[in-house]
Short mmCIF file of N, CA and C in Angstrom, two decimals:
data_model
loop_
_atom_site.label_atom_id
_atom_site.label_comp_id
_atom_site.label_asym_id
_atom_site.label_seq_id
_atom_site.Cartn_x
_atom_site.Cartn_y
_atom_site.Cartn_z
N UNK A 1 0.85 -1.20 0.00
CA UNK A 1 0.00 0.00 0.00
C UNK A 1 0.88 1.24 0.00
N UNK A 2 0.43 2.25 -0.88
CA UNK A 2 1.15 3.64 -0.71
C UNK A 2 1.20 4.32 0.33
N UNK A 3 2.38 4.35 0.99
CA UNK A 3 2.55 5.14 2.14
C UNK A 3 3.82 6.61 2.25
N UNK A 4 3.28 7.30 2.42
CA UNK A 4 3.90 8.43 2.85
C UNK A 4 4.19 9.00 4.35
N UNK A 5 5.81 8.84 5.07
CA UNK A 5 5.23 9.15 6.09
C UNK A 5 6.79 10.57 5.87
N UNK A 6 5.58 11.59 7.17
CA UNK A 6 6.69 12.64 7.00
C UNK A 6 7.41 12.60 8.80
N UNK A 7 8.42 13.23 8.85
CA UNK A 7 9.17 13.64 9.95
C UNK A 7 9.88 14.72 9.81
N UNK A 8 10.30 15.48 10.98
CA UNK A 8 11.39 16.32 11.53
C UNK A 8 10.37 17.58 12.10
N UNK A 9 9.51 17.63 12.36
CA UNK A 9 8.73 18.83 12.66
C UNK A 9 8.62 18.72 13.75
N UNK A 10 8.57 20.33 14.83
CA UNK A 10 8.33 20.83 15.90
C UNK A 10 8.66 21.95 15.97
N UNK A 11 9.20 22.58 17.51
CA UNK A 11 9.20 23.88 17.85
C UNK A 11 10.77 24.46 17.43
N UNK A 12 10.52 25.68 17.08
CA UNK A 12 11.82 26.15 16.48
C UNK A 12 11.70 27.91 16.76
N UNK A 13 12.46 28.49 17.08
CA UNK A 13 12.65 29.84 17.45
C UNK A 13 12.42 30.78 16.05
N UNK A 14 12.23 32.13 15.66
CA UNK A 14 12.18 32.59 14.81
C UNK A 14 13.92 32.88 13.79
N UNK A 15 13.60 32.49 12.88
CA UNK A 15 15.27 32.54 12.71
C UNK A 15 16.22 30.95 12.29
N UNK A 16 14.89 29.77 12.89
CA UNK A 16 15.58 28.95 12.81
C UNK A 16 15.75 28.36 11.74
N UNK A 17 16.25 26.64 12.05
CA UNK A 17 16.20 25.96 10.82
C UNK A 17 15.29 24.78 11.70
N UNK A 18 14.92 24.00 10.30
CA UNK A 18 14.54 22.91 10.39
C UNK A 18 14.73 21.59 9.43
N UNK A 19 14.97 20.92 9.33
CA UNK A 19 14.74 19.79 8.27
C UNK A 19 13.58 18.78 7.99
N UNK A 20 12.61 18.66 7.31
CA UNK A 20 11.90 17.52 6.86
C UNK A 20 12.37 16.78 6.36
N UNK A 21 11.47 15.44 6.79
CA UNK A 21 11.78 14.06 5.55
C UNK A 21 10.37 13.85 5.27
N UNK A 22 10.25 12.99 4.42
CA UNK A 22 9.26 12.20 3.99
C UNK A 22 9.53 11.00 2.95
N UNK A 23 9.58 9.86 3.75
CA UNK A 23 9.88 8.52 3.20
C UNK A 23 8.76 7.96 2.63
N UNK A 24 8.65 7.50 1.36
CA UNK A 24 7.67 6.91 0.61
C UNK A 24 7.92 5.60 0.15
N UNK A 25 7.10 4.54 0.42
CA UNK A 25 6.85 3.03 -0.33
C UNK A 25 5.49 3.07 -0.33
N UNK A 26 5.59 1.61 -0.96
CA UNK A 26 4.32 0.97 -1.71
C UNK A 26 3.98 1.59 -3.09
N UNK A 27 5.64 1.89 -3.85
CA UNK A 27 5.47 2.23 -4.85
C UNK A 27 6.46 2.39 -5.44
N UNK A 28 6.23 2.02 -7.02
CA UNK A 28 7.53 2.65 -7.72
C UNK A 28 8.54 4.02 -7.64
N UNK A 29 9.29 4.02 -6.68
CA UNK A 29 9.28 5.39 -6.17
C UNK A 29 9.90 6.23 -7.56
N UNK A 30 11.34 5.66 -8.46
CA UNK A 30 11.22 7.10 -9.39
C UNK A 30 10.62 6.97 -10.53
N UNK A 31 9.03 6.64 -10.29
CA UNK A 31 8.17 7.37 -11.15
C UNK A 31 7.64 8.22 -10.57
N UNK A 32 7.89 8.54 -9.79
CA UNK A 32 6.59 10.05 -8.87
C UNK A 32 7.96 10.94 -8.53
N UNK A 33 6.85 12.29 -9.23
CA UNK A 33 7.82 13.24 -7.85
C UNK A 33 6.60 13.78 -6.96
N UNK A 34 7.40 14.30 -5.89
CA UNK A 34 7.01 14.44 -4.63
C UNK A 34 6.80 16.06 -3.99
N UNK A 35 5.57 15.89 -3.64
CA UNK A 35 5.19 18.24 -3.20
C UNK A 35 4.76 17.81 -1.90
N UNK A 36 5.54 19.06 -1.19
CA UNK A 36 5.25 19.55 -0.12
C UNK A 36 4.23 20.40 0.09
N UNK A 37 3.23 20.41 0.68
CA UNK A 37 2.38 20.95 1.09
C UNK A 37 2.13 22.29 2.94
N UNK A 38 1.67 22.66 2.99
CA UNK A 38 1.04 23.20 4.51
C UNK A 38 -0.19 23.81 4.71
N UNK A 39 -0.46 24.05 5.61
CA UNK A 39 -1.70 24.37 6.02
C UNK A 39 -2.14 24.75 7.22
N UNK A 40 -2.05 26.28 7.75
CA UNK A 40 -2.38 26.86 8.76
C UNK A 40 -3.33 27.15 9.73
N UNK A 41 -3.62 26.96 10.73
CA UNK A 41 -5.38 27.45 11.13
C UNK A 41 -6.11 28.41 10.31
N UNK A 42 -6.77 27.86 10.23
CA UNK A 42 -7.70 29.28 9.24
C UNK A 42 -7.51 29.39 7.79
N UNK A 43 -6.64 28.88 7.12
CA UNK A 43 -5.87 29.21 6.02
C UNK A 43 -6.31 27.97 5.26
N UNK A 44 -6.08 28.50 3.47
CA UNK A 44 -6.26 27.51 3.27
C UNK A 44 -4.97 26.45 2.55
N UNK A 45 -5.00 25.30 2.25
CA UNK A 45 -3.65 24.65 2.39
C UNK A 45 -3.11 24.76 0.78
N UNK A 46 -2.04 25.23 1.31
CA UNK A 46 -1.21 25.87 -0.11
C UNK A 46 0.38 25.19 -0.15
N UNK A 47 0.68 24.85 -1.13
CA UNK A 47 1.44 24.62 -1.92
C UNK A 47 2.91 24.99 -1.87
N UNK A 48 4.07 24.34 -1.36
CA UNK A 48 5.30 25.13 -0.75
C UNK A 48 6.43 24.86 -1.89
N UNK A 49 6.65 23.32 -2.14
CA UNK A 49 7.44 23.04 -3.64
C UNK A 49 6.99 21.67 -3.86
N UNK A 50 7.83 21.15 -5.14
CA UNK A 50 7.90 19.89 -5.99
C UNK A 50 9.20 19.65 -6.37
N UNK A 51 9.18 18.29 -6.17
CA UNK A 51 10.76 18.00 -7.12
C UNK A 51 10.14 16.83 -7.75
N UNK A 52 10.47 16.40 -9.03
CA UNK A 52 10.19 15.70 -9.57
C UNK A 52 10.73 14.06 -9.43
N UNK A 53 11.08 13.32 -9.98
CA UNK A 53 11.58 12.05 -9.65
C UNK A 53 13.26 12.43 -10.18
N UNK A 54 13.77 12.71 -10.99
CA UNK A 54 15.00 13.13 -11.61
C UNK A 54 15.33 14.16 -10.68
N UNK A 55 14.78 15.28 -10.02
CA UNK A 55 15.32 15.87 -8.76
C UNK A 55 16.17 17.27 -9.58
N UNK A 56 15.89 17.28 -10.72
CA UNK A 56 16.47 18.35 -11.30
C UNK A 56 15.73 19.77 -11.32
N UNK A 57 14.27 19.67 -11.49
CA UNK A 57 13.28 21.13 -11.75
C UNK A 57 12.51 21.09 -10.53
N UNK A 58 13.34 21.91 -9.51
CA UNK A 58 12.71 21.69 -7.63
C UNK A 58 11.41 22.90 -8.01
N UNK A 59 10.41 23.15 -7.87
CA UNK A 59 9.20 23.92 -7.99
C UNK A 59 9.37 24.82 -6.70
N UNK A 60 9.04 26.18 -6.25
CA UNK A 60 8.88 26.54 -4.68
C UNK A 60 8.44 27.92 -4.99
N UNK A 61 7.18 27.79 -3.88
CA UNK A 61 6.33 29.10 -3.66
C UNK A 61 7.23 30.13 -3.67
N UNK A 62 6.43 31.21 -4.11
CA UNK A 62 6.87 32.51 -3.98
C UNK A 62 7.35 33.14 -2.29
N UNK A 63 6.66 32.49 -1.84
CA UNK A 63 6.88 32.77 -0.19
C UNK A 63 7.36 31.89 0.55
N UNK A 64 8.02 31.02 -0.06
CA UNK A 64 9.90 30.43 0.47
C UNK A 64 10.93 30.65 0.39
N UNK A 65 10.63 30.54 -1.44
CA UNK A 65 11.95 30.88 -2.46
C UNK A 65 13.37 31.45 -1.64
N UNK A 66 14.19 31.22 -1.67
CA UNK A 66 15.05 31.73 -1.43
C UNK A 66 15.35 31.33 0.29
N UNK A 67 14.54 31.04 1.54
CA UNK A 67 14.80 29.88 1.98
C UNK A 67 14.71 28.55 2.57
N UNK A 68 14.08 27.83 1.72
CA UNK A 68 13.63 26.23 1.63
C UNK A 68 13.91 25.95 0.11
N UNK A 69 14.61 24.78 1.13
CA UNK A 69 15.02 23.37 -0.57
C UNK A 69 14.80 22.67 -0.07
N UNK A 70 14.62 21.86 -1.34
CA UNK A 70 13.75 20.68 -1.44
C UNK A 70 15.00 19.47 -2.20
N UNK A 71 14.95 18.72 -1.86
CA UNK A 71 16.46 17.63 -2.38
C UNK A 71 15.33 15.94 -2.66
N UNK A 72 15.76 15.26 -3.11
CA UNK A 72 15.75 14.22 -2.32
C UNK A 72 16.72 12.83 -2.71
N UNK A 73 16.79 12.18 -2.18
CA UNK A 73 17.75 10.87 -2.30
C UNK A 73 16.66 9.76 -2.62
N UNK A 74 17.00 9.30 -3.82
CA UNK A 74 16.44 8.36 -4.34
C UNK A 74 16.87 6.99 -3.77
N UNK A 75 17.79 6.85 -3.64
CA UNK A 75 18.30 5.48 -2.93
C UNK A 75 17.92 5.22 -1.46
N UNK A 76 17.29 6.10 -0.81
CA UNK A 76 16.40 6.02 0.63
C UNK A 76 14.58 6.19 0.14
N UNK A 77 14.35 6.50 -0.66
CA UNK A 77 13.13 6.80 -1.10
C UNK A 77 12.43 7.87 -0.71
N UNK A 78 13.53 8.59 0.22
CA UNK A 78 13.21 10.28 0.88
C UNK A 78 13.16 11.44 -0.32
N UNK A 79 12.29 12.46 0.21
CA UNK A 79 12.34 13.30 -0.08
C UNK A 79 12.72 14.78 1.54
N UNK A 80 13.06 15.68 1.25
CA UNK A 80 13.85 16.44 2.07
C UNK A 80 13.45 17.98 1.55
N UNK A 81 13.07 18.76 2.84
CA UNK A 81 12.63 20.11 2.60
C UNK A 81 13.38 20.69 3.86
N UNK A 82 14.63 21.03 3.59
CA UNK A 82 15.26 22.14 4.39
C UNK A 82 14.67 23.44 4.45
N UNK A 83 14.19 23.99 5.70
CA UNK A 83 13.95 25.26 5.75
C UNK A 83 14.60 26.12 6.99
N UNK A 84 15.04 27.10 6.08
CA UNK A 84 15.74 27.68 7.34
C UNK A 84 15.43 29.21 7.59
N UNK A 85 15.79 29.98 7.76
CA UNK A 85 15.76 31.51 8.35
C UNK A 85 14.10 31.56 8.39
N UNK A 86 13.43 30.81 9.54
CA UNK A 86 12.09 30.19 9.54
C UNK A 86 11.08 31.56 10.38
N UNK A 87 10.15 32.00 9.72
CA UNK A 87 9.42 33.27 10.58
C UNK A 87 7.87 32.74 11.14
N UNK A 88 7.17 33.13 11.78
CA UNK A 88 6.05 32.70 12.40
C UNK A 88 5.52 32.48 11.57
N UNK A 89 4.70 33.09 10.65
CA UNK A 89 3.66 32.61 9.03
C UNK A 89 4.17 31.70 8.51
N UNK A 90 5.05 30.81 8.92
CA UNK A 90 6.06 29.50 8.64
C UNK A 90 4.88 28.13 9.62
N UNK A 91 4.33 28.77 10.53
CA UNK A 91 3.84 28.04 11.35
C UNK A 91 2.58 27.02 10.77
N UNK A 92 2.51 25.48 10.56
CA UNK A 92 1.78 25.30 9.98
C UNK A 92 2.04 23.66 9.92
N UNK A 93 0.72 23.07 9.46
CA UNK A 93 1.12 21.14 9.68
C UNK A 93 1.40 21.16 8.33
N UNK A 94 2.97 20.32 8.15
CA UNK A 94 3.25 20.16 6.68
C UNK A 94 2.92 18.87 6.56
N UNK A 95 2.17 18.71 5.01
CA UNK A 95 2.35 17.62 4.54
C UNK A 95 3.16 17.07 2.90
N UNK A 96 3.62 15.84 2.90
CA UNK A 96 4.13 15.57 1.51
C UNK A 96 3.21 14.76 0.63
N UNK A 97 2.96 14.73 -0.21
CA UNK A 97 2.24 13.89 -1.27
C UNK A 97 2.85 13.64 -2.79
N UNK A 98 1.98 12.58 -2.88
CA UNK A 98 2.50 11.91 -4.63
C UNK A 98 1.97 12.75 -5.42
N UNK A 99 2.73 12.77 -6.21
CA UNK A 99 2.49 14.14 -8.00
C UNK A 99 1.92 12.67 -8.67
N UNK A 100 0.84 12.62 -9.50
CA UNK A 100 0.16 11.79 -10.08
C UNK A 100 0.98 11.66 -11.42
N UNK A 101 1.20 10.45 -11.86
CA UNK A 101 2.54 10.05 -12.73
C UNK A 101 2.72 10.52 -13.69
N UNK A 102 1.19 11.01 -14.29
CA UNK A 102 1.33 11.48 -15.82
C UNK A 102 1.63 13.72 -15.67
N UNK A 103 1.53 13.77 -14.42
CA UNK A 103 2.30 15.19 -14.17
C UNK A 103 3.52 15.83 -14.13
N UNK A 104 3.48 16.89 -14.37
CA UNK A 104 4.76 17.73 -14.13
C UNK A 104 4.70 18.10 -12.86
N UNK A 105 5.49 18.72 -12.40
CA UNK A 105 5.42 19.26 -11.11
C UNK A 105 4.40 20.72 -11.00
N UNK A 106 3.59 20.55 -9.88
CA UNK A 106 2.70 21.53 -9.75
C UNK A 106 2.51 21.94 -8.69
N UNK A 107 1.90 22.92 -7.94
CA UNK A 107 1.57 23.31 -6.53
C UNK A 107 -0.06 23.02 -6.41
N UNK A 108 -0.24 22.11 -7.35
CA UNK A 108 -1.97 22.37 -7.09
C UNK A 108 -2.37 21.22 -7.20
N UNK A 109 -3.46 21.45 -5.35
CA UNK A 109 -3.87 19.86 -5.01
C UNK A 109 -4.17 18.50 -6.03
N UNK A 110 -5.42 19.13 -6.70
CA UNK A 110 -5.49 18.65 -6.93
C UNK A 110 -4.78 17.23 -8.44
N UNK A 111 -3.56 17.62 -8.42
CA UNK A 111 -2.55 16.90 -9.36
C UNK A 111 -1.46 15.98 -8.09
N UNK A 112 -2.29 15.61 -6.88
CA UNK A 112 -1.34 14.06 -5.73
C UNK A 112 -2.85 13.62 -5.72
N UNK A 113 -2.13 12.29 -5.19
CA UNK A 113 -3.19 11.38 -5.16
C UNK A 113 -3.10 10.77 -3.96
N UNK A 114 -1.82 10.67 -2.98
CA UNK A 114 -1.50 10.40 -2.19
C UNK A 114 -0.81 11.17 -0.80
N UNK A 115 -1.28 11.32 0.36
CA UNK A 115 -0.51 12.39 0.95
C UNK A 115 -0.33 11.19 2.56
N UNK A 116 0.65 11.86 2.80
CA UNK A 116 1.05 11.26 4.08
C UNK A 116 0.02 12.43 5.34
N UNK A 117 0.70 11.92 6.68
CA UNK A 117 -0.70 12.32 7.91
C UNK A 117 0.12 13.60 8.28
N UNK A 118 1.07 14.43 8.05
CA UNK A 118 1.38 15.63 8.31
C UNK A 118 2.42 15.89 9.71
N UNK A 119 3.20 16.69 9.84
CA UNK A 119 4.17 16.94 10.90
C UNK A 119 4.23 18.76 10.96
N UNK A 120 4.09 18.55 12.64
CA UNK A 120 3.55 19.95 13.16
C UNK A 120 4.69 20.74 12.96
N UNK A 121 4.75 21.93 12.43
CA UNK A 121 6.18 22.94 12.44
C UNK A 121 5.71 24.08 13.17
N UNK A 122 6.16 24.84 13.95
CA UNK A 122 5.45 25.76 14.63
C UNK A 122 7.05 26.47 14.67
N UNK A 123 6.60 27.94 14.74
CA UNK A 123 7.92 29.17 14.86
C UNK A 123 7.54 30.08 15.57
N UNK A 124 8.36 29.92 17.01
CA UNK A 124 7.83 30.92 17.93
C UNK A 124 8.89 31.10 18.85
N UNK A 125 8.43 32.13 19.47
CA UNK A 125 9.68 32.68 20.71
C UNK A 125 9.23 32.43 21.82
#
């Protein structure tokens, strides 16, 4: 069965860093690439980046850019969203999901088919 699970999330000071993972089986892993997702109280859940299966054309919101990357290692079946110089509107449950095979990389839901159960990131003093 397709499983997505994510890790590295919790409390982090303003300023900080953090690292995600998200390990995926129950699947051909490099046929999919893989988007990060979040989603805030109140807010609605938007779209942070994509990397594809080749790991070459990383996708990332306008309101990361510059600092969160997205990597991943194919030979662990991870995918990886470093974020660092992290500010409160950072605060939010991330999740990762599958890019549906016949896609490019996109920020929009509805193009995964699969999402893992989410890991809390919160940025506060």
């Amino acid at each position: 069965q397709v499983q997505l699970v994510e890790s590295g999330g919790g409390l982090v000071q303003p300023g900080g860093s953090l690292r995600l993972s998200c390990v995926g089986s129950g699947f051909t892993w490099d046929y999919y690439g893989i988007g990060w997702f979040r989603q805030a109280p109140g807010k609605e859940r938007e779209g942070v980046s994509c990397i594809s299966y080749s790991g070459i054309y990383p996708v990332m919101s306008g309101s990361v850019k510059g600092r969160f990357t997205m990597s991943r290692d194919n030979a662990k079946t991870t995918v990886y969203l470093q974020m660092d110089s992290l500010k409160p509107e950072d605060t939010a449950v991330y999740y990762c999901a599958r890019l549906r095979r016949d896609k490019f990389c996109t920020l929009s839901d509805p193009d995964y088919d699969y999402w893992g159960q989410g890991t809390q990131v919160t940025v506060s003093s």
